[in-house]
GROMACS .gro file of C-alpha atoms in nm:
model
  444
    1UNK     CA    1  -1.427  -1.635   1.709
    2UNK     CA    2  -1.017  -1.658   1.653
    3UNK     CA    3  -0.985  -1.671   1.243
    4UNK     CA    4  -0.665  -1.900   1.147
    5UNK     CA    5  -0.425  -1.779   0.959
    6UNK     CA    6  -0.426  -1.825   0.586
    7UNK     CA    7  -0.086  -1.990   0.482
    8UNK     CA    8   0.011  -2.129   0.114
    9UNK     CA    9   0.224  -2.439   0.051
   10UNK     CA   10   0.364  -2.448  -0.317
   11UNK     CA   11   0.389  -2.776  -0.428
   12UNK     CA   12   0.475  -2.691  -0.794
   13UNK     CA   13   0.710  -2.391  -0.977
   14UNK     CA   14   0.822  -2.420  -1.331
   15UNK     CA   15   0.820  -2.198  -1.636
   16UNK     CA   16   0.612  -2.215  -1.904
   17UNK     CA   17   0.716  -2.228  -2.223
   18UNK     CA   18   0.493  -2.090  -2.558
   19UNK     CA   19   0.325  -2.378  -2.771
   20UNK     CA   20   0.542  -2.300  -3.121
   21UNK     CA   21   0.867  -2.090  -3.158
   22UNK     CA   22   0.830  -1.752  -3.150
   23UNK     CA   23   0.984  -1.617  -3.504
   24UNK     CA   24   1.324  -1.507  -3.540
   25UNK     CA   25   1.156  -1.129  -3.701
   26UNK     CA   26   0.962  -1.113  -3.390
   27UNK     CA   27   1.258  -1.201  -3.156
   28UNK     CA   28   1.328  -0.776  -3.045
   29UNK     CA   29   1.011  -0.534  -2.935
   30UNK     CA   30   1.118  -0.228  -2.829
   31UNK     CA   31   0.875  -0.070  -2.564
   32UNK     CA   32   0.692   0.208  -2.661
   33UNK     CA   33   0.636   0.582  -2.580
   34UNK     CA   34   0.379   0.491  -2.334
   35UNK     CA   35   0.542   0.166  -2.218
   36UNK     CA   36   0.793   0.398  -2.065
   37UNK     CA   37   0.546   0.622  -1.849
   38UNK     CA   38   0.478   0.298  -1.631
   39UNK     CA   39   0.620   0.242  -1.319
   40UNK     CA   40   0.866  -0.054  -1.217
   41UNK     CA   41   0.651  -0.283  -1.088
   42UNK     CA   42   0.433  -0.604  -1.148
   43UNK     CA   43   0.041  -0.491  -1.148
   44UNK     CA   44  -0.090  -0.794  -0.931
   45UNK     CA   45  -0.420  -0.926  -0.970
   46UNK     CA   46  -0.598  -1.228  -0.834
   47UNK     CA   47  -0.919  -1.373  -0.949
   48UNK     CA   48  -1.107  -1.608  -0.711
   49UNK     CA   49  -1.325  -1.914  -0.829
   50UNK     CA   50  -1.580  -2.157  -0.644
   51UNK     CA   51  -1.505  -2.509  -0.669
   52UNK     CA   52  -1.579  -2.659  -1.014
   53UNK     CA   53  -1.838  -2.925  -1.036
   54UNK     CA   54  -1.771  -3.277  -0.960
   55UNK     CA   55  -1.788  -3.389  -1.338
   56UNK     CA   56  -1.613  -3.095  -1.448
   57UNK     CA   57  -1.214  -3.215  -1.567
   58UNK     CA   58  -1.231  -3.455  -1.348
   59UNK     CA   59  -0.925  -3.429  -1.018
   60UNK     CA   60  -0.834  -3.079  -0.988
   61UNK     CA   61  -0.508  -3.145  -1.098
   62UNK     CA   62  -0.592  -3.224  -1.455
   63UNK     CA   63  -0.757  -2.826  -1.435
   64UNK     CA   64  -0.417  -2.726  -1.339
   65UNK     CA   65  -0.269  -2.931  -1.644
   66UNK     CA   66  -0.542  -2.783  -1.829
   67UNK     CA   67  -0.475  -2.437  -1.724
   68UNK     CA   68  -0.110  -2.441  -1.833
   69UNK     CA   69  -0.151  -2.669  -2.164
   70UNK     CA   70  -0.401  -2.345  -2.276
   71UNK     CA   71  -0.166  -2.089  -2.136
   72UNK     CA   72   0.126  -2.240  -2.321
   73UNK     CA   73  -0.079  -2.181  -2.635
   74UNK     CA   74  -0.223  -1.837  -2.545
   75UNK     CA   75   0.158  -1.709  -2.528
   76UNK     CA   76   0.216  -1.816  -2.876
   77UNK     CA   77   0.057  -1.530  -2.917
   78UNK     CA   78   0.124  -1.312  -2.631
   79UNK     CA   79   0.481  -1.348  -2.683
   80UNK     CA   80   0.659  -1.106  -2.539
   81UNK     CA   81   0.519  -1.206  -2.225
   82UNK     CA   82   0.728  -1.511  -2.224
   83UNK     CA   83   1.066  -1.305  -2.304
   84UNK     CA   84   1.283  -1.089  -2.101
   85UNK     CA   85   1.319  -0.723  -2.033
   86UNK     CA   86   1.686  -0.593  -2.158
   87UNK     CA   87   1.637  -0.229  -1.942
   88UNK     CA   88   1.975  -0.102  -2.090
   89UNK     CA   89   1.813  -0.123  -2.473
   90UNK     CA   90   1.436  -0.056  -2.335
   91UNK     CA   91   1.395  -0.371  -2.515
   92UNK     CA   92   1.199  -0.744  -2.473
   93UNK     CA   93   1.412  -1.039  -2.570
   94UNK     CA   94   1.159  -1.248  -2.676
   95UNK     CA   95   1.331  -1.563  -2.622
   96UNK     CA   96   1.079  -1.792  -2.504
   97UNK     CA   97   1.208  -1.803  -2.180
   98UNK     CA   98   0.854  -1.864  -1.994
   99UNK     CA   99   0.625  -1.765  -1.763
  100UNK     CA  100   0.682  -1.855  -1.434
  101UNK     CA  101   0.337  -2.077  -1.320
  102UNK     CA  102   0.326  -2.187  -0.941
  103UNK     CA  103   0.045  -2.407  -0.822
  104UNK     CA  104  -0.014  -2.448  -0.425
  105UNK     CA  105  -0.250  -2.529  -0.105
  106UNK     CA  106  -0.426  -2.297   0.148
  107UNK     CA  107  -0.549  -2.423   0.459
  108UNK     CA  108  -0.855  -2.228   0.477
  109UNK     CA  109  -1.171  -2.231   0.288
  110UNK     CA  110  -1.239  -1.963   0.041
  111UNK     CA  111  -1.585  -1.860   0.219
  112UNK     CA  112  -1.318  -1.767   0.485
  113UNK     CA  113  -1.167  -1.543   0.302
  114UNK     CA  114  -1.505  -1.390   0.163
  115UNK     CA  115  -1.654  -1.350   0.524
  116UNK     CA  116  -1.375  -1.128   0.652
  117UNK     CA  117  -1.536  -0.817   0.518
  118UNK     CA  118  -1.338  -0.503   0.717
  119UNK     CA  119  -1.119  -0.775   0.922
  120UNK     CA  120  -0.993  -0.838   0.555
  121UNK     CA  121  -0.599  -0.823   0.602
  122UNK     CA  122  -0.466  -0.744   0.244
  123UNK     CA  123  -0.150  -0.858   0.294
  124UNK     CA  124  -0.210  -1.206   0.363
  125UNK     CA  125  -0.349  -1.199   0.008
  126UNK     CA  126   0.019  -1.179  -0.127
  127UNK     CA  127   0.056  -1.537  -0.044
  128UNK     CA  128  -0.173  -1.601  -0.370
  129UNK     CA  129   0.073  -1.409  -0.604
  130UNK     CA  130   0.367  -1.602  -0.743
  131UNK     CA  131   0.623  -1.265  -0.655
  132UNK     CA  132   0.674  -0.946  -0.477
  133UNK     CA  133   0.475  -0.647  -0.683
  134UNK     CA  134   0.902  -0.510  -0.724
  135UNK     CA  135   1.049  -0.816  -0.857
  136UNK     CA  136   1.063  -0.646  -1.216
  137UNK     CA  137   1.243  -0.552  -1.498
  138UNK     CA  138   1.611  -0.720  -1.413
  139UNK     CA  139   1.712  -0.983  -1.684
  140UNK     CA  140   1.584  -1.281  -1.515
  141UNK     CA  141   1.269  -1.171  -1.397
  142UNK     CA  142   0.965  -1.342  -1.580
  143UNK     CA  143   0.711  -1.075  -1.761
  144UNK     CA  144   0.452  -1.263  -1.635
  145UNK     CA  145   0.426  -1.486  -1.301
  146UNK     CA  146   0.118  -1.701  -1.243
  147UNK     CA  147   0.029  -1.887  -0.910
  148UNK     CA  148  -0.303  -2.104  -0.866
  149UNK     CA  149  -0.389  -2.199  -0.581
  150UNK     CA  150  -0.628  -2.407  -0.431
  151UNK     CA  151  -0.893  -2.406  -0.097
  152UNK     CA  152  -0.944  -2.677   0.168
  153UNK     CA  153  -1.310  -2.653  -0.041
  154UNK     CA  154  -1.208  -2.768  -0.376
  155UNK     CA  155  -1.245  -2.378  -0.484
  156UNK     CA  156  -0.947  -2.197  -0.639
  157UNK     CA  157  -0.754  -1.864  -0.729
  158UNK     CA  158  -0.533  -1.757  -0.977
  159UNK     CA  159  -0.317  -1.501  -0.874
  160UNK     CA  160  -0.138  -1.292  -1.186
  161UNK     CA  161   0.159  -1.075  -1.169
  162UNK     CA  162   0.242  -0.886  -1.519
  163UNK     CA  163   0.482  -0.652  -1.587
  164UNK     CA  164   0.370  -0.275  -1.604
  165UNK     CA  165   0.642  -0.220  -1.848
  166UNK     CA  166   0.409  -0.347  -2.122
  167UNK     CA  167   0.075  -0.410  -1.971
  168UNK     CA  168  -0.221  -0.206  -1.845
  169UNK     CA  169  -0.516  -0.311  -1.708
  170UNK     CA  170  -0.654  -0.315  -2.103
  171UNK     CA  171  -0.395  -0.562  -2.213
  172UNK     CA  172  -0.393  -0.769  -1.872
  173UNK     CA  173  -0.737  -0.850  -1.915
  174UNK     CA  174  -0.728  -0.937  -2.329
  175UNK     CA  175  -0.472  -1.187  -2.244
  176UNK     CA  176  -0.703  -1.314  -1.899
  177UNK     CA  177  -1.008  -1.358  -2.165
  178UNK     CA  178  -0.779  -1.468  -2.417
  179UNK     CA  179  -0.626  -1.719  -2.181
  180UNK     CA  180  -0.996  -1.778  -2.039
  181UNK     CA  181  -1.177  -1.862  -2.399
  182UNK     CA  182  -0.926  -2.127  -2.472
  183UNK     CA  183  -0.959  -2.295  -2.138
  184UNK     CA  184  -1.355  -2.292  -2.193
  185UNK     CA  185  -1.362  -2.416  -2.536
  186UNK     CA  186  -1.506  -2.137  -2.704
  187UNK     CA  187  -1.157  -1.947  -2.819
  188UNK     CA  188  -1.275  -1.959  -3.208
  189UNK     CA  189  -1.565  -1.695  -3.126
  190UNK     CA  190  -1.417  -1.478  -2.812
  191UNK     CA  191  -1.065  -1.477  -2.898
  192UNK     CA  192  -0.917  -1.163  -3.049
  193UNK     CA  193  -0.573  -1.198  -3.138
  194UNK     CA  194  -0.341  -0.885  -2.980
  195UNK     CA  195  -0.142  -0.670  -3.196
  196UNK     CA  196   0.160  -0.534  -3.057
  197UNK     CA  197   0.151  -0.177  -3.276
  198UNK     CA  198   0.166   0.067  -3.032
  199UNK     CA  199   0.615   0.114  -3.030
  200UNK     CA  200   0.581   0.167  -3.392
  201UNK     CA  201   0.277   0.435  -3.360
  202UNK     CA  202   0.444   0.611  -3.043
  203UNK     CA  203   0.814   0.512  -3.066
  204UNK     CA  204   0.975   0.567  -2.730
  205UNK     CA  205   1.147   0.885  -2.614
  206UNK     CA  206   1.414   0.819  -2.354
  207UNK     CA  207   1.205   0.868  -2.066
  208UNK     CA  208   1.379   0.844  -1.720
  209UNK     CA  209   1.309   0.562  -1.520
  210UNK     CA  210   1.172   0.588  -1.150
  211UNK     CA  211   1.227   0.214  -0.983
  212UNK     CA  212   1.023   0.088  -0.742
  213UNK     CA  213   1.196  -0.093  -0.447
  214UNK     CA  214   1.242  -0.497  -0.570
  215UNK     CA  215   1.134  -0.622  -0.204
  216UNK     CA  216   0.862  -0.491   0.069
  217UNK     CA  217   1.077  -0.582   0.350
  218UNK     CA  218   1.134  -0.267   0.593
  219UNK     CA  219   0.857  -0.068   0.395
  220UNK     CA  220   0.630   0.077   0.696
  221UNK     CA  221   0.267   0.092   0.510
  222UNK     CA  222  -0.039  -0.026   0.556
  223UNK     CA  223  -0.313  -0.144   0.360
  224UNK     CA  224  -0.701  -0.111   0.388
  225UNK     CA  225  -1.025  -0.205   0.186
  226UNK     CA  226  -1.324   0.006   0.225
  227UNK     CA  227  -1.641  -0.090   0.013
  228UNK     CA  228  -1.839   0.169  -0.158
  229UNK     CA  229  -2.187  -0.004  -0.242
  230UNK     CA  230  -2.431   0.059  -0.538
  231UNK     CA  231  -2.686   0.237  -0.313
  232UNK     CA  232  -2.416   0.473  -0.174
  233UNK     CA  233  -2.303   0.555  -0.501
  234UNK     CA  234  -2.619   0.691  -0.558
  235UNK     CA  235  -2.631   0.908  -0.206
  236UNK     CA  236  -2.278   1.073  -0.365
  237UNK     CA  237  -2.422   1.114  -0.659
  238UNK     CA  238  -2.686   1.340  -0.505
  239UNK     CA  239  -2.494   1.474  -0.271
  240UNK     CA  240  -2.275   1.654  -0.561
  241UNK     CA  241  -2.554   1.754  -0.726
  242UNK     CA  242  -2.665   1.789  -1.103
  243UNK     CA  243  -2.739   2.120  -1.288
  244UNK     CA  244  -2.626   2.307  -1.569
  245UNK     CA  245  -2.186   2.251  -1.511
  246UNK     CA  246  -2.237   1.905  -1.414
  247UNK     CA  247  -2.427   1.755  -1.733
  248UNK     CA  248  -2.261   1.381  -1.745
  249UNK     CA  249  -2.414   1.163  -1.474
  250UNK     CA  250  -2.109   1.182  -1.213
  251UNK     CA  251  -1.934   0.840  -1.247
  252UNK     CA  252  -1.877   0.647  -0.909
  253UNK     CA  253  -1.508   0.633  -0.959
  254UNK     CA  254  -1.457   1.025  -0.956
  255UNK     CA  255  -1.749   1.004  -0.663
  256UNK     CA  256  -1.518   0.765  -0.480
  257UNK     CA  257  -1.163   0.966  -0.529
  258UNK     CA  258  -1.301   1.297  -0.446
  259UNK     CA  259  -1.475   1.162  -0.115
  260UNK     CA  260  -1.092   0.997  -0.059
  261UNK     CA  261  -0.884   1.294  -0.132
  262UNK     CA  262  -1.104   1.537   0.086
  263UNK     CA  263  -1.056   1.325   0.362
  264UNK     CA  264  -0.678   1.311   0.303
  265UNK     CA  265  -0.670   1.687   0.299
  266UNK     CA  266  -0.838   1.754   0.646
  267UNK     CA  267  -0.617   1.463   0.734
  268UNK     CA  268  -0.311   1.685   0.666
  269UNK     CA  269  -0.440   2.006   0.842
  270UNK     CA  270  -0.503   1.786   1.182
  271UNK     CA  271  -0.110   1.662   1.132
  272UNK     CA  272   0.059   1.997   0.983
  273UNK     CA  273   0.119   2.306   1.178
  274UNK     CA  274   0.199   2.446   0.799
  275UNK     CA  275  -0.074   2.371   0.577
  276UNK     CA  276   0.087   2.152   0.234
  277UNK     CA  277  -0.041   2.156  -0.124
  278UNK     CA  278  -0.180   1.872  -0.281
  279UNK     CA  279  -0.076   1.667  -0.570
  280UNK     CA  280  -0.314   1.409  -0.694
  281UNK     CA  281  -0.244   1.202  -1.034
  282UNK     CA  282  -0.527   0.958  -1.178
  283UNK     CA  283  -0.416   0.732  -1.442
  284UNK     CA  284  -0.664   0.730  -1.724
  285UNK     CA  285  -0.690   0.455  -1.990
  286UNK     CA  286  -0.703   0.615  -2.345
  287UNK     CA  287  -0.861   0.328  -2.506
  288UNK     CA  288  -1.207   0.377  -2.443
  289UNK     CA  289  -1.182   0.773  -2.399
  290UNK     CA  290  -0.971   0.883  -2.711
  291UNK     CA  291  -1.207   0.971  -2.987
  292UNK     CA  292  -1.233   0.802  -3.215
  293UNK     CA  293  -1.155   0.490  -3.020
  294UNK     CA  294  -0.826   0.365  -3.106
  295UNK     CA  295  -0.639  -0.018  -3.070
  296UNK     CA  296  -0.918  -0.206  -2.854
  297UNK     CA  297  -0.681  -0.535  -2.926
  298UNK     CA  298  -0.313  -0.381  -2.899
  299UNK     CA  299  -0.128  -0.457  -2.623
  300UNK     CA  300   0.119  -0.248  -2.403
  301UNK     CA  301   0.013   0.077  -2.173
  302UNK     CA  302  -0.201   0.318  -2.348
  303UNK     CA  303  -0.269   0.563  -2.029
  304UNK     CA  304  -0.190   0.931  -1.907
  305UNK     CA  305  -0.191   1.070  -1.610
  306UNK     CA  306  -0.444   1.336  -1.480
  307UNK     CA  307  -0.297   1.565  -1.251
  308UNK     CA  308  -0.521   1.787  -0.977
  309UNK     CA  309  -0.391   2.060  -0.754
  310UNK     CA  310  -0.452   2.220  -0.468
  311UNK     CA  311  -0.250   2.519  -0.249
  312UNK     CA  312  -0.155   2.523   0.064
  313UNK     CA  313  -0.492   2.596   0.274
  314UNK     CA  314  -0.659   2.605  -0.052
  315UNK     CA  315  -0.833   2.293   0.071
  316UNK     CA  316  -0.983   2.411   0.398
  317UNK     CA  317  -1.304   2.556   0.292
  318UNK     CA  318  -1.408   2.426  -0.039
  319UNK     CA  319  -1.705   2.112  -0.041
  320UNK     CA  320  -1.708   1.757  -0.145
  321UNK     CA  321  -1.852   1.866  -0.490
  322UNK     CA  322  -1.568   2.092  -0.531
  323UNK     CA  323  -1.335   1.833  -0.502
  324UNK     CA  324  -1.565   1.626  -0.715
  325UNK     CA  325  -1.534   1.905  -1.007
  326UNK     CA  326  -1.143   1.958  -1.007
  327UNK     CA  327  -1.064   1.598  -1.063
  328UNK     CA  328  -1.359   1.567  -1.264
  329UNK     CA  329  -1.199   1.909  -1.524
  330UNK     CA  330  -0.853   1.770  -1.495
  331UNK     CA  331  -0.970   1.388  -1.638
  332UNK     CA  332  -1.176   1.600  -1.921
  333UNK     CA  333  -0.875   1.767  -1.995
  334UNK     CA  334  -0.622   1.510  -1.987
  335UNK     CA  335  -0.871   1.319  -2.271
  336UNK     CA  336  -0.895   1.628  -2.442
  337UNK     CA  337  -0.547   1.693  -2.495
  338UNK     CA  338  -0.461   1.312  -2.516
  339UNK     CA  339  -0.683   1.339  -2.810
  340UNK     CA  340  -0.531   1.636  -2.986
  341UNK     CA  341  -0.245   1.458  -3.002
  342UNK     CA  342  -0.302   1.146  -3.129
  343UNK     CA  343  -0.613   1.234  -3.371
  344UNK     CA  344  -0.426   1.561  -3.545
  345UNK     CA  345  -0.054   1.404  -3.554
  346UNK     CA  346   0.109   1.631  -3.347
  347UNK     CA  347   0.355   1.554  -3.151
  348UNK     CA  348   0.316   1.772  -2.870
  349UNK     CA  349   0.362   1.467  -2.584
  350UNK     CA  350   0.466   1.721  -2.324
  351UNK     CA  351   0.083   1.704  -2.210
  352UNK     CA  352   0.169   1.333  -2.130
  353UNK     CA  353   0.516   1.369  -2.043
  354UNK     CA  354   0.524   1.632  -1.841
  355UNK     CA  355   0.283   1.533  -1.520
  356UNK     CA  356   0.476   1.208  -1.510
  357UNK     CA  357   0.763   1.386  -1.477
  358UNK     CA  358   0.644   1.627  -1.194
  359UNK     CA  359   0.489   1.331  -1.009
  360UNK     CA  360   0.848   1.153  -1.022
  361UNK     CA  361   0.989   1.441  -0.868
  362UNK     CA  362   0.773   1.435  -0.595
  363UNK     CA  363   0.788   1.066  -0.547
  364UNK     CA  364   1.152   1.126  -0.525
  365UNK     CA  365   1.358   1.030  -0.200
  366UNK     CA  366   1.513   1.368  -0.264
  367UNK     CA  367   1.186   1.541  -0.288
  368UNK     CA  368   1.182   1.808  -0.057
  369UNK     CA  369   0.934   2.013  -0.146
  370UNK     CA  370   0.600   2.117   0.105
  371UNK     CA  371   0.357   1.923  -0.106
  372UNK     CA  372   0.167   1.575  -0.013
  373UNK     CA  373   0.161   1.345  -0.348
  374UNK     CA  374  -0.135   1.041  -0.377
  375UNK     CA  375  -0.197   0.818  -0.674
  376UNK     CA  376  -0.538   0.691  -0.790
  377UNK     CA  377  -0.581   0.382  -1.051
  378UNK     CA  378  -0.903   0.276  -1.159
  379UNK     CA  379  -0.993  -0.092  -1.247
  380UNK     CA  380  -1.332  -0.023  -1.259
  381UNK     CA  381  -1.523  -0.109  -1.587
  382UNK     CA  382  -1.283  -0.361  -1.686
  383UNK     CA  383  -1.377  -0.755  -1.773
  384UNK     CA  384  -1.169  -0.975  -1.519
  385UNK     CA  385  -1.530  -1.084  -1.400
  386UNK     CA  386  -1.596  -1.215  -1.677
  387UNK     CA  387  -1.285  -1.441  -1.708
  388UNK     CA  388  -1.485  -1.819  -1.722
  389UNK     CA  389  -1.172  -2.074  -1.749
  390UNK     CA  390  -1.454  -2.311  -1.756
  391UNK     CA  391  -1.567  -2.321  -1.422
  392UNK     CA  392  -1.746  -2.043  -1.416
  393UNK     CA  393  -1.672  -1.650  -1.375
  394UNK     CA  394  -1.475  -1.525  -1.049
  395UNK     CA  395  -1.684  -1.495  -0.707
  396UNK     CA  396  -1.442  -1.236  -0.638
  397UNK     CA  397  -1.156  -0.994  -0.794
  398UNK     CA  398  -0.877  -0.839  -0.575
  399UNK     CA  399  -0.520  -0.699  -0.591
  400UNK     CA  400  -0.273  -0.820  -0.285
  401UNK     CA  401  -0.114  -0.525  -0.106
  402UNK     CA  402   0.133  -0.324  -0.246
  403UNK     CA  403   0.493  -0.160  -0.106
  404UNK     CA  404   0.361   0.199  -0.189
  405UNK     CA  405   0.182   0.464   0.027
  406UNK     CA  406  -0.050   0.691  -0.035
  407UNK     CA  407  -0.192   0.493  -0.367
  408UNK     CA  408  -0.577   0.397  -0.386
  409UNK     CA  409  -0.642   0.110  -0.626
  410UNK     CA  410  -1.035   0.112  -0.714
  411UNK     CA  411  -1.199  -0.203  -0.803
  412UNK     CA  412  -1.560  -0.275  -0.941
  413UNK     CA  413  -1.747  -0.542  -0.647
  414UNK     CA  414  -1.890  -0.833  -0.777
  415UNK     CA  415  -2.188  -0.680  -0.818
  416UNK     CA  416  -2.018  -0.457  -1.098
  417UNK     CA  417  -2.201  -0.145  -0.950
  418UNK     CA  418  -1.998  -0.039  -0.583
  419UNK     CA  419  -1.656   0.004  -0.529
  420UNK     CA  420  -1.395  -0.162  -0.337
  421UNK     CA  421  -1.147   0.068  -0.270
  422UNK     CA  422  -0.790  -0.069  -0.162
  423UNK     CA  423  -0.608   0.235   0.007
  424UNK     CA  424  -0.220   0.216   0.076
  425UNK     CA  425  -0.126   0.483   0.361
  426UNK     CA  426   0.146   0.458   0.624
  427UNK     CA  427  -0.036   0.333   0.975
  428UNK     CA  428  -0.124   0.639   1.140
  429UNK     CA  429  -0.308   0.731   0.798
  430UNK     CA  430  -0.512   0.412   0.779
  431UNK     CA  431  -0.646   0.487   1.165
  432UNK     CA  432  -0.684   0.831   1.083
  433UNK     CA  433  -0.869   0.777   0.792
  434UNK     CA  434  -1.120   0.542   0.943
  435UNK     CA  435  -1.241   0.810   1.139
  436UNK     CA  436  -1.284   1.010   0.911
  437UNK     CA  437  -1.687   1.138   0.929
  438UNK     CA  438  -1.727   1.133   0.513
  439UNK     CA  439  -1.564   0.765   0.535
  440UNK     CA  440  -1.797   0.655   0.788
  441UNK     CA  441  -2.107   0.741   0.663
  442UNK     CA  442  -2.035   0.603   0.281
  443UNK     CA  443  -1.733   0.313   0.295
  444UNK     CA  444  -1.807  -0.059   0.513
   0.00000   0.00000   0.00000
């Protein structure tokens, strides 16, 4: 049976302004040390809702009018996310400029967008985000861009584009349940108010900057979703294997990139006459792996990258475990150093600084050196599920699809214990890779 089309009629775009002045001593913040490891681009995420009870708010529109009354007030305190990004000072202007908020009208039902399952295209999604992922960090460009949109059914989502240049998955989702516990009601027990403290513990350091392009238009990649479910989880887990190296119970998100990245690498030996080393970077948030655990409520990036290697040919007779144990070292080390550094005072930031530096190189148009680059991000184990705007928490969580290749975004499922695993390859890849034996037997 012939699926339509989704399309997306806006009907509304303004900017929304926060409830009270921001302060004239708050007007500057100067990104931070970690803010500047980020890449240019808007992190999308879009959070998908059934349709709210009859009695609930009444029309839908007064939800909408809801939705941006309590968002005006949550940037009162989010502030900076209603400014402008000055690139030449590595500065916000905090000017209370707004936040762009769209509202608009699909003609499809949001069961019909649950039920594609592999037929999922993930660029149609991008009609529920207000902006392209690249429309970043020029003068006019909003820090945060908002679009809700609502289903033939009465159900909703809200797609969110912020700003990587001072939000990571850690602050995107204290200003979602921030945002959320005001809508709800219940803001004077679930609301923690951000602190914005991280430029004045890690002042910036003049990092270069590696821009993304601003539009997808001509980009040649290809997006594909492949769902990893609790009770495969549990077949990788076995498959690697516990004994005396691996003590921690293997978490499914290493499980999940090592299955990926093996594939990728027998991918490259069918292309390449010349075998190519392999460069894989995994962003890892610090928050809940620094010891001791440091600025739950600050906002801005606090991440580093984990970088894993591999030789030419090195890759052509080690096992799924193997790959399971670099990555596995590298994220152990990362956190290890990570915490050197910020526990004993030193400032020895070269074990941050200097994989983003080597992975900008190779992401480089200039880049000509024999080695194949892919990016993981985890946003696994984070609480956009549990985002209730008073309606109820999200039937579904998703990014759109993104004008990069070779990047894997992973996802928790609604179930909280699978995977959905959004992989960005050119098209040949994305074929390739669902043939891939290993894919087969675990992904759906």
């Amino acid at each position: 049976m012939h699926k339509p089309m989704m399309k997306v009629t806006t009907y509304t775009s303004k900017l929304v302004k926060p409830s009270r002045p921001t302060s004239t001593t708050d007007r500057y913040y100067k990104i931070s040390f970690f803010d500047e490891l980020a890449p240019t681009m808007n992190v999308p995420l879009i959070l998908y809702y059934s349709a709210p009870p009859n009695d609930l708010n009444g029309p839908f529109e007064n939800i909408c009018d809801h939705l941006e009354d309590t968002l005006s007030k949550t940037l009162s305190e989010f502030y900076p996310f209603a400014g402008r990004y000055i690139r030449e000072l590595s500065m916000i202007d905090c000017n209370d400029q707004g936040v762009l908020y769209v509202l608009g009208n699909a003609n499809v039902r949001l069961l019909g967008i649950l039920g594609l399952g592999h037929e999922l295209d993930p660029g149609a999604l991008n009609s529920l985000v207000p902006c392209e992922v690249g429309e970043v960090n020029d003068v006019n460009d909003p820090m945060l861009s908002i679009k809700v949109t609502t289903f033939e059914c009465g159900g909703f989502a809200i797609g969110m584009c912020f700003s990587h240049r001072i939000s990571d998955m850690g602050t995107i989702c204290l200003f979602i349940n921030n945002w959320a516990a005001r809508s709800n009601g219940k803001h004077k027990h679930e609301i923690y108010s951000p602190a914005f403290n991280l430029p004045t513990c890690f002042p910036q350091r003049g990092l270069p900057d590696f821009r993304n392009p601003r539009s997808s238009v001509g980009i040649q990649n290809e997006a594909r979703r492949f769902v990893f479910k609790a009770k495969v989880i549990s077949a990788m887990r076995e498959n690697v294997g516990l004994d005396e190296n691996t003590p921690r119970r293997p978490s499914k998100v290493q499980l999940v990139i090592a299955l990926f990245w093996k594939a990728f690498v027998h991918m490259e030996q069918a292309n390449y006459v010349e075998s190519k080393a392999s460069f894989l970077i995994q962003a890892v948030a610090l928050r809940d792996k620094v010891l001791p655990e440091l600025y739950t409520n600050s906002c801005g990036n606090f991440f580093a990258i984990a970088p894993s290697r591999l030789r030419p040919g090195e890759g052509e007779n080690i096992t799924y475990r193997d790959f399971f144990m670099i990555l596995r070292d590298s994220v152990s080390k990362t956190v290890q150093d990570c915490t050197k550094m910020l526990t004993h005072g030193k400032e020895e930031y070269e074990v941050v600084i200097d994989p983003y530096l080597e992975s900008n190189r190779y992401m480089s148009p200039d880049n000509v050196v024999n080695m194949s680059l892919y990016i993981f991000s985890s946003w696994c184990k984070f609480s956009y599920y549990q985002a209730d705007f008073g309606c109820g928490k999200p039937v579904w969580a998703s990014p759109g699809k993104l004008p990069t290749q070779n990047l894997v975004i992973l996802m928790d499922d609604h179930e909280g214990d699978g995977v959905e695993a959004w992989v960005h390859l050119d098209e040949k890849g994305i074929k390739q890779l669902e043939q891939d034996s290993d894919i087969q037997a675990y992904a759906i």
